[in-house]
Amino acid sequence: MVTGSSGLIGSEIAVFFARQGWQVHGVDNNQRAVFFGQDGDTRWNQVRLQSVIPKFVHHEVDIRDRERIRELIEAERPDAIVHAAAQPSHDRAQAIPFDDFDTNATGTLNLLEANRRSCPESPFILMSSNKVYGDGPNRIALVEHERRWDFADEPFLDGISETFPIDQCLHSLFGVSKTAADLLVQEYGRYFGMPTCCLRGGCLTGPNHSGVELHGFLSYLVRCNLESREYRVLGYGGKQVRDNIHSRDVASFIWEFVQAPRSAAVYNIGGGRENSCSILEAFSKVGSITGREQLWTYVEENRIGDHICYYSNLAKAREHYPSWEITVPLDNALQEIVGAWRNRLGQA
Ligand SMILES: NC(=O)c1ccc[n+]([C@@H]2O[C@H](COP(=O)([O-])OP(=O)(O)OC[C@H]3O[C@@H](n4cnc5c(N)ncnc54)[C@H](O)[C@@H]3O)[C@@H](O)[C@H]2O)c1
């Protein structure tokens, strides 16, 4: 069972597991269109899934609806639950604090408790976020290069690991609701001994994102490029660094975890250093694929608590699951995103 099945990650998980012969149940109520308006609508992706996965079952259920979630999980008793439904935006949360917390924290609790009561042996994987680390990474010494920031010193040259502190820093309300969910998932592992996993995502990307200004960095950036929309860079000179992982590589990690689950596991999951880029670097990369110059404006004020430089240390994920590897380099991911947007915008 996949929550958020019409979104970027949920849809990739659905396709990946269906290809391995699994029957996939998706849970999504197109809440992304409520959070972000028409451009965030994910209904098209639900329709795509229903056409590419013959036995896909869509459940139009809100994860905040405790009773319906309870009944659904009791009825289906899924062999694994991948929880990718969320209010996913750092900045959007402050305007909708109750919707944000009810979705991210309480929605996760609804699923975990239903999981515990009906199928406690089934692995539960949460798509958590690197925002659990709040703005702590901004205290790490940095070097400023011409087009990007980077970490200056060991032990951060290979990125941020799971031992990085998560409290006594600024998170955004989104960061807090995701941290609450992350701790709940760990607790169901430790307290109840269930096979649970938190994946603290860097930038997750891929062709099936409904990117909007408030969420889906590369998808939105590519859309702006193709439609000659102005992209607003918010602070840090446009040199802020994100590590980008293709949704397929997230799906393959989850597949490995489901084959050999652990309890209360926590991994950082992102593109790592090799697949990181700054916004300025992303402009050049996308421009060289599309042949179009990026229109952009600069706003001095950065997003509150935004990371200046963040990339994931993938050592623990690789050590625990040695068959897993990043397979899609950033340039290839961008090619796919450009191709997908050209199709969706009728430019192909
Ligand atoms: N995309 C990223 O860069 C990124 C980074 C770190 C963590 N994550 C996390 O990964 C997960 C998936 O992200 P994504 O990029 O695929 O997001 P997405 O917005 O593309 O997909 C989420 C889906 O969940 C659905 N949804 C939202 N609220 C719901 C509710 N109450 N009930 C049922 N469905 C609901 C939405 O309609 C949407 O289709 C989220 O938990 C997000 O916080 C994403």
XYZ file of C-alpha atoms and ligand atoms in Angstrom:
392
model
C 0.000 0.000 0.000
C 1.348 3.380 -1.022
C 0.052 6.659 0.349
C 0.531 9.742 -1.802
C 0.370 7.403 -4.803
C -0.395 10.186 -7.286
C 2.677 12.168 -6.219
C 6.272 11.928 -7.431
C 7.500 9.271 -5.005
C 4.259 7.382 -4.437
C 3.733 6.854 -8.170
C 7.312 5.653 -8.677
C 6.936 3.160 -5.812
C 3.660 1.911 -7.306
C 5.261 1.284 -10.705
C 8.412 -0.257 -9.196
C 6.568 -2.735 -6.956
C 4.004 -3.594 -9.650
C 6.926 -4.494 -11.968
C 8.136 -6.930 -9.303
C 4.715 -8.602 -9.417
C 3.108 -6.942 -6.408
C -0.516 -5.883 -6.287
C -0.426 -2.164 -5.448
C -3.067 -0.199 -3.557
C -2.695 3.582 -3.775
C -4.131 6.106 -1.327
C -4.414 9.718 -2.521
C -7.101 12.407 -2.453
C -5.323 14.947 -4.694
C -4.681 17.125 -1.656
C -1.682 18.591 -3.497
C -4.149 20.612 -5.598
C -5.622 21.989 -2.367
C -2.179 22.871 -1.004
C -0.808 24.456 -4.205
C -3.701 25.126 -6.585
C -4.175 23.882 -10.145
C -0.460 23.535 -10.953
C -0.142 21.095 -8.057
C -2.958 18.856 -9.265
C -1.816 15.209 -9.359
C -4.949 13.666 -10.899
C -3.151 13.212 -14.261
C -0.607 10.969 -12.547
C -3.349 8.863 -10.950
C -4.823 8.353 -14.426
C -1.360 7.420 -15.746
C -0.904 4.821 -12.997
C -4.308 3.336 -13.683
C -3.310 2.916 -17.326
C 0.250 1.556 -16.826
C -0.521 -0.788 -13.898
C -3.473 -2.966 -14.884
C -4.246 -4.197 -11.361
C -3.636 -0.885 -9.583
C -6.339 -0.049 -7.023
C -6.858 3.620 -6.207
C -8.409 4.587 -2.859
C -9.700 8.148 -2.661
C -8.998 8.427 1.060
C -7.643 11.272 3.171
C -4.947 9.966 5.531
C -6.362 12.316 8.192
C -9.536 10.210 8.241
C -8.554 7.860 11.064
C -11.540 5.535 10.746
C -11.275 5.054 6.988
C -7.541 4.426 7.217
C -8.144 1.924 9.993
C -10.823 0.119 7.944
C -8.759 0.153 4.751
C -5.671 -1.351 6.370
C -7.756 -3.895 8.251
C -9.472 -4.901 4.991
C -6.309 -5.139 2.870
C -3.667 -6.098 5.460
C -0.893 -4.947 3.106
C 2.478 -6.743 3.074
C 4.245 -3.378 3.179
C 3.213 0.253 3.635
C 5.118 3.075 1.982
C 3.947 6.400 3.349
C 4.643 9.196 0.867
C 1.547 11.386 1.345
C 2.335 14.754 2.899
C 1.997 18.474 2.991
C 5.483 18.677 1.498
C 6.332 22.385 1.566
C 8.597 24.075 4.100
C 7.160 27.510 3.264
C 3.488 26.617 2.811
C 3.167 25.234 6.355
C 3.096 28.592 8.152
C -0.167 29.584 6.418
C -1.886 26.217 7.090
C -0.395 24.996 10.392
C -3.280 22.679 11.328
C -3.552 21.113 7.867
C 0.217 20.669 7.848
C 0.408 18.990 11.260
C -2.787 16.962 10.833
C -1.497 15.590 7.524
C 2.169 15.047 8.314
C 2.148 14.081 11.982
C -1.354 12.839 12.827
C -1.836 11.231 9.401
C 1.347 9.230 10.026
C 0.081 8.191 13.460
C -3.229 7.046 11.916
C -1.318 4.810 9.506
C 1.142 3.467 12.070
C -1.560 2.545 14.537
C -3.635 0.839 11.841
C -0.464 -0.985 10.747
C 0.200 -2.128 14.335
C -3.326 -3.380 14.866
C -3.813 -5.189 11.554
C -0.412 -6.209 10.150
C 2.432 -5.431 12.572
C 4.857 -7.683 10.670
C 4.549 -5.557 7.521
C 7.365 -3.045 6.986
C 6.377 0.636 7.265
C 8.517 3.149 5.382
C 8.062 6.882 5.923
C 9.317 9.466 3.476
C 10.803 11.801 6.063
C 12.814 14.915 5.289
C 16.220 16.505 5.771
C 14.259 19.341 7.407
C 14.326 17.236 10.595
C 17.841 18.703 10.962
C 16.318 22.199 10.928
C 18.769 24.958 10.104
C 21.526 23.143 12.037
C 23.469 22.439 8.808
C 23.820 26.225 8.340
C 26.229 26.279 11.309
C 28.729 24.083 9.471
C 31.753 25.960 8.100
C 31.341 26.640 4.385
C 33.459 27.770 1.481
C 31.978 30.061 -1.121
C 32.847 29.178 -4.717
C 31.954 31.204 -7.788
C 28.663 29.368 -8.366
C 28.032 27.312 -5.227
C 28.576 26.859 -1.534
C 30.303 23.768 -0.177
C 31.239 22.302 3.179
C 34.707 23.400 4.273
C 35.796 20.682 6.668
C 35.777 17.054 7.687
C 33.559 15.337 8.754
C 31.078 16.948 6.369
C 32.935 16.672 3.062
C 30.940 13.501 2.273
C 27.711 15.098 3.432
C 25.424 15.046 6.437
C 24.898 11.770 8.227
C 22.039 10.473 10.364
C 23.833 11.324 13.623
C 23.454 15.062 12.949
C 21.425 16.697 15.806
C 17.749 17.328 15.149
C 16.716 19.695 17.948
C 17.476 23.171 19.348
C 17.410 24.754 15.927
C 14.869 26.396 13.605
C 12.804 23.934 11.571
C 9.747 25.708 10.036
C 6.374 24.261 11.017
C 6.800 21.753 8.192
C 10.130 20.625 9.673
C 8.426 20.096 13.021
C 5.490 18.101 11.641
C 7.912 15.918 9.657
C 10.136 15.453 12.728
C 7.089 14.394 14.771
C 6.275 11.809 12.096
C 9.911 10.651 11.951
C 10.022 10.141 15.741
C 6.676 8.309 15.717
C 7.944 5.919 13.054
C 11.135 5.276 15.026
C 9.067 4.736 18.183
C 6.790 2.132 16.583
C 10.028 0.366 15.686
C 11.668 0.622 19.092
C 8.662 0.380 21.413
C 6.598 -2.163 19.477
C 9.449 -3.885 17.629
C 7.872 -3.210 14.238
C 9.933 -3.085 11.016
C 9.912 0.688 10.453
C 12.122 3.004 8.444
C 12.507 6.778 8.059
C 14.044 8.046 4.835
C 15.208 11.611 5.356
C 15.054 12.958 1.843
C 17.243 15.618 0.310
C 15.724 16.802 -3.005
C 13.689 14.014 -4.551
C 13.083 14.512 -8.219
C 11.881 12.894 -11.416
C 9.655 13.260 -14.450
C 6.356 12.729 -12.643
C 6.495 15.643 -10.225
C 3.786 18.314 -10.346
C 6.391 20.967 -9.503
C 5.243 24.329 -8.146
C 7.166 27.287 -6.755
C 6.591 26.077 -3.190
C 7.640 22.484 -3.799
C 9.525 20.426 -6.377
C 12.661 22.481 -7.056
C 13.968 20.949 -10.300
C 10.562 20.108 -11.760
C 9.401 23.691 -11.240
C 12.682 25.132 -12.491
C 12.450 23.121 -15.726
C 8.827 24.162 -16.209
C 9.815 27.817 -15.786
C 12.591 27.384 -18.318
C 10.308 25.804 -20.917
C 7.496 28.328 -20.410
C 9.789 31.382 -20.137
C 8.458 32.031 -16.644
C 10.654 33.977 -14.266
C 12.162 31.779 -11.527
C 12.551 33.635 -8.209
C 15.834 32.912 -6.444
C 15.441 33.551 -2.725
C 18.730 34.615 -1.126
C 22.162 33.006 -0.654
C 23.283 34.360 -4.051
C 21.568 31.461 -5.830
C 24.508 29.352 -4.675
C 22.484 27.226 -2.232
C 23.213 23.546 -2.796
C 20.748 20.637 -2.897
C 21.419 16.957 -3.516
C 19.038 15.477 -6.028
C 17.983 11.858 -6.260
C 15.818 10.384 -8.991
C 12.575 8.850 -7.698
C 13.570 5.483 -9.244
C 16.601 5.328 -6.965
C 14.373 6.069 -3.968
C 12.036 3.270 -5.052
C 14.901 0.794 -5.423
C 16.114 1.602 -1.908
C 12.633 0.963 -0.507
C 12.534 -2.305 -2.427
C 15.812 -3.377 -0.759
C 14.466 -2.403 2.659
C 11.252 -4.374 2.188
C 13.306 -7.477 1.256
C 15.417 -7.189 4.418
C 13.677 -4.874 6.878
C 15.169 -3.579 10.111
C 13.490 -1.976 13.066
C 13.508 1.795 13.734
C 15.908 2.343 10.841
C 16.845 5.877 9.792
C 18.656 6.789 6.559
C 19.489 9.981 4.781
C 18.530 9.578 1.152
C 19.486 12.032 -1.532
C 21.745 12.311 -4.518
C 24.854 12.748 -2.373
C 27.723 14.986 -3.311
C 27.957 13.819 -6.939
C 24.330 14.655 -7.682
C 24.299 17.971 -5.875
C 23.993 21.346 -7.542
C 23.300 24.967 -6.721
C 20.395 26.846 -8.269
C 22.822 28.722 -10.550
C 24.342 25.408 -11.665
C 20.858 23.981 -12.242
C 20.033 26.957 -14.507
C 23.065 26.201 -16.684
C 22.452 22.473 -16.809
C 18.796 22.861 -17.774
C 19.609 25.625 -20.267
C 22.161 23.412 -21.991
C 19.502 20.696 -22.445
C 16.650 22.935 -23.618
C 18.706 25.527 -25.476
C 16.718 28.214 -23.644
C 18.112 30.764 -21.257
C 16.567 30.783 -17.788
C 14.685 33.931 -16.862
C 15.133 34.690 -13.183
C 14.968 37.382 -10.578
C 16.829 37.665 -7.334
C 15.200 38.367 -3.969
C 17.706 39.227 -1.234
C 15.744 37.634 1.581
C 16.233 33.881 1.895
C 13.469 31.470 2.922
C 13.348 31.295 6.716
C 15.559 28.420 7.885
C 16.492 27.379 4.334
C 19.628 25.271 4.025
C 22.618 27.055 2.499
C 24.354 23.801 1.649
C 22.963 20.322 2.152
C 23.882 16.986 0.717
C 23.311 13.552 2.184
C 26.005 11.204 3.400
C 24.866 7.896 1.903
C 27.393 5.670 3.706
C 24.891 4.084 6.116
C 22.335 3.340 3.381
C 25.072 1.760 1.244
C 26.510 -0.229 4.132
C 23.159 -1.686 5.201
C 21.965 -2.357 1.655
C 25.095 -3.000 -0.461
C 23.093 -3.949 -3.568
C 21.577 -0.475 -3.639
C 23.290 2.305 -5.579
C 22.429 5.622 -7.165
C 21.904 4.770 -10.826
C 20.646 8.027 -12.344
C 23.183 10.866 -12.634
C 21.773 14.367 -12.229
C 22.193 15.224 -15.932
C 20.136 12.180 -16.951
C 17.443 13.015 -14.413
C 17.241 16.524 -15.871
C 16.940 15.117 -19.406
C 13.982 13.012 -18.251
C 12.325 15.937 -16.484
C 12.698 18.144 -19.565
C 11.237 15.385 -21.775
C 8.291 14.874 -19.422
C 7.464 18.586 -19.211
C 7.699 18.950 -22.995
C 5.084 16.222 -23.279
C 2.836 17.638 -20.604
C 3.068 21.157 -22.023
C 2.476 19.939 -25.564
C 5.946 21.084 -26.704
C 7.176 17.631 -27.743
N 10.137 15.992 -3.249
C 11.089 16.298 -2.400
O 12.026 17.010 -2.734
C 11.059 15.737 -1.011
C 12.170 15.963 -0.182
C 12.184 15.419 1.098
C 11.096 14.685 1.542
N 10.034 14.493 0.724
C 8.885 13.729 1.230
O 8.599 12.662 0.364
C 7.202 12.434 0.318
C 6.709 12.441 -1.104
O 7.040 13.692 -1.700
P 6.573 14.026 -3.178
O 7.574 14.976 -3.713
O 6.259 12.763 -3.890
O 5.234 14.825 -2.857
P 3.949 15.034 -3.807
O 3.255 16.232 -3.284
O 4.346 14.948 -5.230
O 3.066 13.747 -3.454
C 2.333 13.652 -2.270
C 0.945 13.130 -2.609
O 0.245 12.992 -1.367
C -1.089 13.384 -1.563
N -1.650 13.803 -0.283
C -1.337 14.911 0.436
N -2.071 14.974 1.535
C -2.882 13.888 1.533
C -3.860 13.400 2.416
N -4.204 14.091 3.524
N -4.482 12.243 2.130
C -4.172 11.542 1.008
N -3.236 11.971 0.112
C -2.610 13.125 0.379
C -1.020 14.527 -2.571
O -2.233 14.713 -3.275
C 0.126 14.088 -3.484
O -0.347 13.409 -4.636
C 6.574 13.489 1.242
O 6.420 12.947 2.521
C 7.635 14.574 1.285
O 7.584 15.329 2.485
C 9.983 15.001 -0.537
